[in-house]
XYZ file of C-alpha atoms in Angstrom:
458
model
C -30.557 72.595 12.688
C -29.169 69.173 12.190
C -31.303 66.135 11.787
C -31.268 63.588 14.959
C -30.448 60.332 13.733
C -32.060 57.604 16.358
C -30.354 54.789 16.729
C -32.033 51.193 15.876
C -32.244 50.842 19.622
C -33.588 54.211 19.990
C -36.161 53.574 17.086
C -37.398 50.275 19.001
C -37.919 51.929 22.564
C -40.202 54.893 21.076
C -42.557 52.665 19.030
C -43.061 49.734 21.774
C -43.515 53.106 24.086
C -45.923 54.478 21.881
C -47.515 51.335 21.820
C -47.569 51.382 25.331
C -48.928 54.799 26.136
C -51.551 54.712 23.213
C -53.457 51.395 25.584
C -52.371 53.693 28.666
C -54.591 56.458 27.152
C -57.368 54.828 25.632
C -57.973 53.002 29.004
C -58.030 56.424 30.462
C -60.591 57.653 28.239
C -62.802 54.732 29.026
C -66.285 55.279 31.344
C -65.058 54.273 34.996
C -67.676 51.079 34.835
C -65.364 49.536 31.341
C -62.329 50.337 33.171
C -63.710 48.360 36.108
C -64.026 45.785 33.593
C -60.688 46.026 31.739
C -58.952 45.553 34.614
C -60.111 42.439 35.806
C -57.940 39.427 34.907
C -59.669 36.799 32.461
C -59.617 33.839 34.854
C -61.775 31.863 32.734
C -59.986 32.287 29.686
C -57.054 31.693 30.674
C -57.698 28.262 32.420
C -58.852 27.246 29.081
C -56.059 28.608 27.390
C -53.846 26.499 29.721
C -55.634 23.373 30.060
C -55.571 23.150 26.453
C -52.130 23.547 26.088
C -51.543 20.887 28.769
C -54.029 18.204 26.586
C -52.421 19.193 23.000
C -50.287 21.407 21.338
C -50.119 21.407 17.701
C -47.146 20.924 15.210
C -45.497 24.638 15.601
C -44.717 23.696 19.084
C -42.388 20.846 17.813
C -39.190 23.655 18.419
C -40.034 22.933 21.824
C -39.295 19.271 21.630
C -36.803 19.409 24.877
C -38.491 21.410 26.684
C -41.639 19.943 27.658
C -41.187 20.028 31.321
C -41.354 23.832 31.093
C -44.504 23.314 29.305
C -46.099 21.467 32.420
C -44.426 23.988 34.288
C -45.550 26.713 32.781
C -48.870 25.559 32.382
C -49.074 23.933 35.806
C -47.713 26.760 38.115
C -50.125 29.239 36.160
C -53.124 27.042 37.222
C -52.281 27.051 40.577
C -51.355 30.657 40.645
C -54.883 30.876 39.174
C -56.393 29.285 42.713
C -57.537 26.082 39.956
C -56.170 22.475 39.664
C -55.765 19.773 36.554
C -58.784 17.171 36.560
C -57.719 13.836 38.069
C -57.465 12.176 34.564
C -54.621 14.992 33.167
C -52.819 15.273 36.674
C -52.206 11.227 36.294
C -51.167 11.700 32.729
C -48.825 14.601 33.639
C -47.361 12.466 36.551
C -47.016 9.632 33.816
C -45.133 11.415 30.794
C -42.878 13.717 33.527
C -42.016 9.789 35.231
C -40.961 8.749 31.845
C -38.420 12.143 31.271
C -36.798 10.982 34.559
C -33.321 9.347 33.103
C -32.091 5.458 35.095
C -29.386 7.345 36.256
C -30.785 10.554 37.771
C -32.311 13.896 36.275
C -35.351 14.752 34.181
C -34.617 15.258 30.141
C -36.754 17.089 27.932
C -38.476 14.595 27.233
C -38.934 10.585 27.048
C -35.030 9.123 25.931
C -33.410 12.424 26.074
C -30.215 13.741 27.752
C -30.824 14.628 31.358
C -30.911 18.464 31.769
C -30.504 20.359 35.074
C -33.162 23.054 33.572
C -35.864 20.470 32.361
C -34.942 18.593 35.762
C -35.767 22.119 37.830
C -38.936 22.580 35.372
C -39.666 19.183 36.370
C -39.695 18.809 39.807
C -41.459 22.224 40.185
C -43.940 20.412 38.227
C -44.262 17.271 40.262
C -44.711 19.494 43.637
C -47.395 21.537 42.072
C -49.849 18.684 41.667
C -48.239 17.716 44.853
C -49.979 14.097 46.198
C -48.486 11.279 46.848
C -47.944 9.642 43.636
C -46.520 13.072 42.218
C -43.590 13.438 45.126
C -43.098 9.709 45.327
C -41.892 9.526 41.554
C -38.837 11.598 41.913
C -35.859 9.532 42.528
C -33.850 11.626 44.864
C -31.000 8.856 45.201
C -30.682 8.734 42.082
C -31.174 12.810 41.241
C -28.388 13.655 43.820
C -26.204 11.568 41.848
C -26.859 13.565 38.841
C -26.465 16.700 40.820
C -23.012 15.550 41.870
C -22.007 14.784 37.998
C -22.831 18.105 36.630
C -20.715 19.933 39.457
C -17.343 21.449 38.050
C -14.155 22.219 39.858
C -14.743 25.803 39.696
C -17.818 25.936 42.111
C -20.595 25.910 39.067
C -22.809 23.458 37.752
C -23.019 22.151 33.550
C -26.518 22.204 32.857
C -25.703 18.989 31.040
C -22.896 16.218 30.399
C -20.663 18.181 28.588
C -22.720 21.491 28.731
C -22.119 24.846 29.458
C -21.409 25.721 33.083
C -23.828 29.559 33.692
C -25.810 30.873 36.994
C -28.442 29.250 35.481
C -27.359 25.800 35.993
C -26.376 27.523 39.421
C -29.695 27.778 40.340
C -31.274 24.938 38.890
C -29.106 22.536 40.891
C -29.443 24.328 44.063
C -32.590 24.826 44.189
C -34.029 21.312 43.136
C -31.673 20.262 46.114
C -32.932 21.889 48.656
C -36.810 21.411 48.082
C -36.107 17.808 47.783
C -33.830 18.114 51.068
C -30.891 16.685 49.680
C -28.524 20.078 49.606
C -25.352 19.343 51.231
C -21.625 21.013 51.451
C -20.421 18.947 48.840
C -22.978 20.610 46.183
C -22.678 23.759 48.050
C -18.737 24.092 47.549
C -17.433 26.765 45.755
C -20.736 28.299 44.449
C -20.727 31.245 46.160
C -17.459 31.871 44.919
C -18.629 31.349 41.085
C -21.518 33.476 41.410
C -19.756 36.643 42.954
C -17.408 36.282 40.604
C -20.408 36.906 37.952
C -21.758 39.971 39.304
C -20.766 43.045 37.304
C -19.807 46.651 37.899
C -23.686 47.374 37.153
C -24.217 45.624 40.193
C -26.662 43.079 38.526
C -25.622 39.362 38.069
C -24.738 38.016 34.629
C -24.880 34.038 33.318
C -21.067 33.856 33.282
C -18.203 35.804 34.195
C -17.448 38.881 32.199
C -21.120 39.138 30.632
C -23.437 41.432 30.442
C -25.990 41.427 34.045
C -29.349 40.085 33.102
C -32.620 40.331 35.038
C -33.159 36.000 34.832
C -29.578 35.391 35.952
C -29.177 37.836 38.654
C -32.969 36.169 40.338
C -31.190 33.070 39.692
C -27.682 33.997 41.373
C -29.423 35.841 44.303
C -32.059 32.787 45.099
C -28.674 30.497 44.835
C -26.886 32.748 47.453
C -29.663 32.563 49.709
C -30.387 28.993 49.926
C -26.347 28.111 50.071
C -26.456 31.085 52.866
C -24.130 33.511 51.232
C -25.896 36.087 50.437
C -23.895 38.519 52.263
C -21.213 37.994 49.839
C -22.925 39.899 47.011
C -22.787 43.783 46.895
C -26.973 44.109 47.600
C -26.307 47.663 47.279
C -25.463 48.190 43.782
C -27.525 44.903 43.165
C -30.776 46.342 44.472
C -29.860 50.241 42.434
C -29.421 48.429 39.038
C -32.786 45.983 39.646
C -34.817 49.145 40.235
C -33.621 51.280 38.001
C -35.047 48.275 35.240
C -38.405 49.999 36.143
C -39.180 51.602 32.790
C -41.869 54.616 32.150
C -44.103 51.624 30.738
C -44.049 50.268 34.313
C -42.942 47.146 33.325
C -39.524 45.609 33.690
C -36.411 45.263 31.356
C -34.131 42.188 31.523
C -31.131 44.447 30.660
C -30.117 47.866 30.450
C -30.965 49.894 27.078
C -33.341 47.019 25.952
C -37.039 46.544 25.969
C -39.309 45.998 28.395
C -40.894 42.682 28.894
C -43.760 40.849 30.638
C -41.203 38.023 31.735
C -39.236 39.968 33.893
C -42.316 40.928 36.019
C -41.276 38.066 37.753
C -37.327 38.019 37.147
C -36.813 41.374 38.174
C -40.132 41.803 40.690
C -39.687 38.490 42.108
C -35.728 39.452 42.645
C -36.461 42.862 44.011
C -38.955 41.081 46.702
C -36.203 38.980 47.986
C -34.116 41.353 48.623
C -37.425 43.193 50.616
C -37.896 40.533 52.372
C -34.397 39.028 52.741
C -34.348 39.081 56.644
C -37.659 36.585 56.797
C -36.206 34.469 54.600
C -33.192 33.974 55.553
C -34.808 33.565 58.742
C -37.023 30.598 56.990
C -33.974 29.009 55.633
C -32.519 28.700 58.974
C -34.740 27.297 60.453
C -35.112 24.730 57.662
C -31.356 24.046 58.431
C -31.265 23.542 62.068
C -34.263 21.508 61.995
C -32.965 19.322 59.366
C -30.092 18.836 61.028
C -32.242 17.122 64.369
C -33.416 14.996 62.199
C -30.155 13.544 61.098
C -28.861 13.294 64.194
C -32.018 10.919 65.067
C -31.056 8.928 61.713
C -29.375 5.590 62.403
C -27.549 5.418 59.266
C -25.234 7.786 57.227
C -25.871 9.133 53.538
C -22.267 7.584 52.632
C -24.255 4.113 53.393
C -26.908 4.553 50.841
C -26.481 2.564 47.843
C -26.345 3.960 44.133
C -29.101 1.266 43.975
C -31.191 2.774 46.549
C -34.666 4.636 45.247
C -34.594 7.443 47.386
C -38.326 7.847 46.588
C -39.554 11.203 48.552
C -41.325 10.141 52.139
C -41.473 6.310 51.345
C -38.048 5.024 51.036
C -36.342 4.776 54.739
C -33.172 6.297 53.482
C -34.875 9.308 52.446
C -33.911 10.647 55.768
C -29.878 9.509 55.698
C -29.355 10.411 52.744
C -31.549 13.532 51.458
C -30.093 15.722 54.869
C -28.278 19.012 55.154
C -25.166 19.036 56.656
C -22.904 21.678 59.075
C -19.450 21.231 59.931
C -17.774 18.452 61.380
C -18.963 19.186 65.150
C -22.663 19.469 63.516
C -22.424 23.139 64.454
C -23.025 26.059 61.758
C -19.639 28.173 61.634
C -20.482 31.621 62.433
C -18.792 33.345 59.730
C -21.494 31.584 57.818
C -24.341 33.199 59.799
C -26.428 35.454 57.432
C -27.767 38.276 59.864
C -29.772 41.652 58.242
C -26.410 43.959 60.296
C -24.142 42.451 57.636
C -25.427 43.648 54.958
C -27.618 46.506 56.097
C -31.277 45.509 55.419
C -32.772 45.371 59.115
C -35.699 47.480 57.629
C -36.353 45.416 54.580
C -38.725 42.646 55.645
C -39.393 40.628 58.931
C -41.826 37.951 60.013
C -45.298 38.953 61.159
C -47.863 41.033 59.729
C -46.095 44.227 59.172
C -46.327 45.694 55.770
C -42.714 46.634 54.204
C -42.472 49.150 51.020
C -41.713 46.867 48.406
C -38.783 48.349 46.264
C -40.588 49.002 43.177
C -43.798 50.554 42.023
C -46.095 47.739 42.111
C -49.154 49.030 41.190
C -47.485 50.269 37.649
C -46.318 46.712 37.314
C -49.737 45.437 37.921
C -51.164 47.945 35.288
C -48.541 46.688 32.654
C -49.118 43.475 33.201
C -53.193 43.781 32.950
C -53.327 46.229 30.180
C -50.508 45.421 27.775
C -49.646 41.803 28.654
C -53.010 39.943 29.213
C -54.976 38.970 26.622
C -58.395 36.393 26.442
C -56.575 33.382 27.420
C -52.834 34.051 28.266
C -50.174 36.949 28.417
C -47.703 38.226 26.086
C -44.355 39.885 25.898
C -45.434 43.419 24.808
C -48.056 45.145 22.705
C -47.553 43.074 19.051
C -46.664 40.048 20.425
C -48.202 36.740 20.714
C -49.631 35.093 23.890
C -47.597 31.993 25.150
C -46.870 29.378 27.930
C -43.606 30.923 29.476
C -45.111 34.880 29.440
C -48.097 33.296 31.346
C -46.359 31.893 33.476
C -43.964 34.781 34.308
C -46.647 37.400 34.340
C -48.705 35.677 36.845
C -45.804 34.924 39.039
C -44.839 38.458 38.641
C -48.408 39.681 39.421
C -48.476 37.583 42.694
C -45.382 38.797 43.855
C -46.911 42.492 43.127
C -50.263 41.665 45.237
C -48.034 40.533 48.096
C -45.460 42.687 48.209
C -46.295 45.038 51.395
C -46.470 42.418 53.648
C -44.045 39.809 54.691
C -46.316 37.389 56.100
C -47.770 35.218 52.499
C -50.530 33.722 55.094
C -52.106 36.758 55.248
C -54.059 38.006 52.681
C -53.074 41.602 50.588
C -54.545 45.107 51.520
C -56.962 45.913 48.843
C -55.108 49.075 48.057
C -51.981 46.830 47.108
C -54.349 44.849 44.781
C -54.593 46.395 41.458
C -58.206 45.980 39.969
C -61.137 43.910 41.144
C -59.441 42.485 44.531
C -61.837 39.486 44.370
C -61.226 38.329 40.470
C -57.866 39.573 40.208
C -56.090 38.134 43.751
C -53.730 34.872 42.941
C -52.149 32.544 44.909
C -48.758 33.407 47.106
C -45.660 31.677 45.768
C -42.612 30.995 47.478
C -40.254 33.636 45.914
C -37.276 31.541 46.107
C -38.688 28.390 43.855
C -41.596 29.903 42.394
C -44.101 27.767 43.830
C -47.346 28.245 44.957
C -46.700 28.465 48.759
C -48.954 26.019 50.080
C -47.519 23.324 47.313
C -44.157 24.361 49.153
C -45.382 23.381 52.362
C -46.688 19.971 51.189
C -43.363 19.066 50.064
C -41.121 20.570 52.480
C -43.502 18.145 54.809
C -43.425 15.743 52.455
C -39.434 15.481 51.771
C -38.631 15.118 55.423
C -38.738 19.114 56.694
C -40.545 20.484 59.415
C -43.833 22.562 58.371
């Protein structure tokens, strides 16, 4: 009989399995009163883990020189997933350094002096709305931002993540999404990116970062989220989209970011958090709308036009009196929404997959396998890792929390209300974090405050 010869791929997948399936049994094995224990997520720990990180990190982390808005992110979003906040004295310091990223002429760089960056600009606003407060929203320039925004659109519908950058999904998102938290999303940012993005979805059905690449579990959450808040999302083929998310589901239980590669803490959220949107696409769509329509009463009480606010002009969140001209969404000419454009659940047949109230809908992958994954073979004392024989960081601790939350509320549609203790994986009471938005990954009620905040109706 002829030796199999496994394939470096092949090789990779059976040992991070066996890995996998060794903590699987062992935890099995264990008296029910230690798996009671085992289960529970390491609140404590991993506070301290974070709120270190947030004071000082040491000289290995100078790699990740122009990115430290994703490390408040990161850090940030995980607190407040956590149910915790930053002391007074770090939140002003936070507010401080992220104030001095923010470039004279719009968008957040990596850091003090550097090139403005539509990812470290996303990373930072997220930031800013998580410690939420006054101080916090007032420091982002939106005048100045939308300019930015404006700069880094190309002809062909996409966005550069930087002057002279590449143009991906990513940037895509970034843009997109930063303008319509801070109210300031209007048809002229909004033109052609539908187009771009479909044209990145692949025979697979997933979404890649460019067209002709390979789908990806990040990019297609990014190109979905984009086609929902630009109201397209009837454009993609959520058919094939939703078969090739699922079927990222490994026998792990956790999620791969592509098809034939490993499986990875991360994409608990990139691939969870995609699969809940499309579960619960009908509610927010629904949300968006009426975002939209309320926006737009609000502009028609405005006494002045966004074409008459100055380059000059600190748009500075609730306090500036432009904020309202100028950071607006906008219809067509008659102020009416053209109905082509109207997203309704009979276009692309998902009636069933999630409406407003307290209904529970199935969520579209096994969440409760998730939630073991991410307990057992992620978490560690103080932060979460990739996989079994990796190392903890900032970014998988961010990503497995958000992708735990999303897990915890996925069979209902209504975030106000709290999960059924069977959808809770663990010790309900120790283990239960915070709802997010799915669309910007924010904790929801630090949505609210600056939807409020920026101008939008609560």
């Amino acid at each position: 009989m002829a030796e199999i010869t496994l394939t470096k791929t092949q090789e990779d997948q059976w040992i991070t399995q066996g890995q996998v399936f060794q903590i699987y049994h062992h935890f099995d094995n264990l008296p029910p009163t230690q798996q009671y224990l085992r289960l529970q997520l390491f609140r404590d720990e991993h506070i301290d883990f974070l709120t270190k990180g947030l004071r000082h990190l040491g000289p290995s982390f100078s790699v990740l020189d122009a990115n430290r808005p994703w490390l408040c992110y990161w850090i940030l979003h995980s607190i407040a997933l956590l149910g915790d906040s930053v002391d007074d004295d770090l939140e002003d310091r936070a507010i401080d350094f992220l104030n001095r990223c923010q470039d004279k002429n719009g968008g957040y760089g990596g850091g003090p002096g550097q090139l403005p960056h539509l990812a470290t600009t996303y990373a930072a606003v997220n930031s800013l709305i998580t410690l939420g407060g006054q101080k916090s929203l007032s420091s982002i320039n939106r005048g100045k931002l939308y300019s930015f925004l404006l700069r880094m659109k190309d002809k062909n519908g996409g966005f550069r993540m930087h002057d002279g950058g590449e143009i991906d999904v990513r940037a895509c998102y970034t843009a997109i999404s930063v303008a319509s938290i801070l109210n300031i999303l209007d048809d002229e940012l909004i033109e052609n990116v539908g187009n771009y993005i479909l044209s990145c979805q692949t025979y697979e059905g997933g979404i890649a970062g460019e067209p002709g690449s390979e789908a990806h579990g990040g990019y297609t959450f990014c190109g979905l989220a984009t086609m929902i808040l630009i109201k397209q999302v009837n454009r993609l083929d959520l058919a094939s989209l939703s078969d090739w998310m699922v079927f990222r589901q490994g026998l792990e239980g956790g999620f791969q970011g592509r098809t034939n590669k490993l499986v990875d803490g991360c994409y608990s959220f990139w691939q969870g958090g995609a699969s809940a949107l499309i579960q619960r696409l009908q509610s927010i769509v629904d949300e968006q709308d009426f975002v939209f329509d309320e926006g737009e009463e609000n502009e028609a009480d405005s006494s002045q036009s966004s074409a008459d606010l100055s380059e000059e002009e600190h748009c500075h969140g609730g306090t500036s009196p432009h904020a309202n001209e100028h950071c607006s969404n906008e219809k067509d000419g008659s102020g009416q929404q053209n109905p082509s454009d109207q997203v309704t659940s009979d276009q692309f047949g998902v009636s069933s997959i999630g409406t407003r109230g307290n209904a529970e809908t199935e969520p579209l992958f096994h969440c409760i396998e998730l939630q073991r994954y991410i307990l057992l073979c992620s978490q560690v004392e103080g932060g979460f890792r990739d996989k079994p024989g990796k190392y903890r960081d900032h970014y998988h601790t961010c990503y497995c929390l958000s992708g735990l939350s999303v897990c915890q509320y996925s069979w209902s549609s209504n975030v106000d209300s709290p999960p059924l203790p069977a959808a809770v994986f663990g010790n309900y009471s120790k283990n239960l974090l915070e709802p997010i938005h799915l669309v910007y990954n924010i904790v929801f009620e630090r949505y609210k405050e600056a939807r409020e905040f920026f101008m939008l109706p609560s």
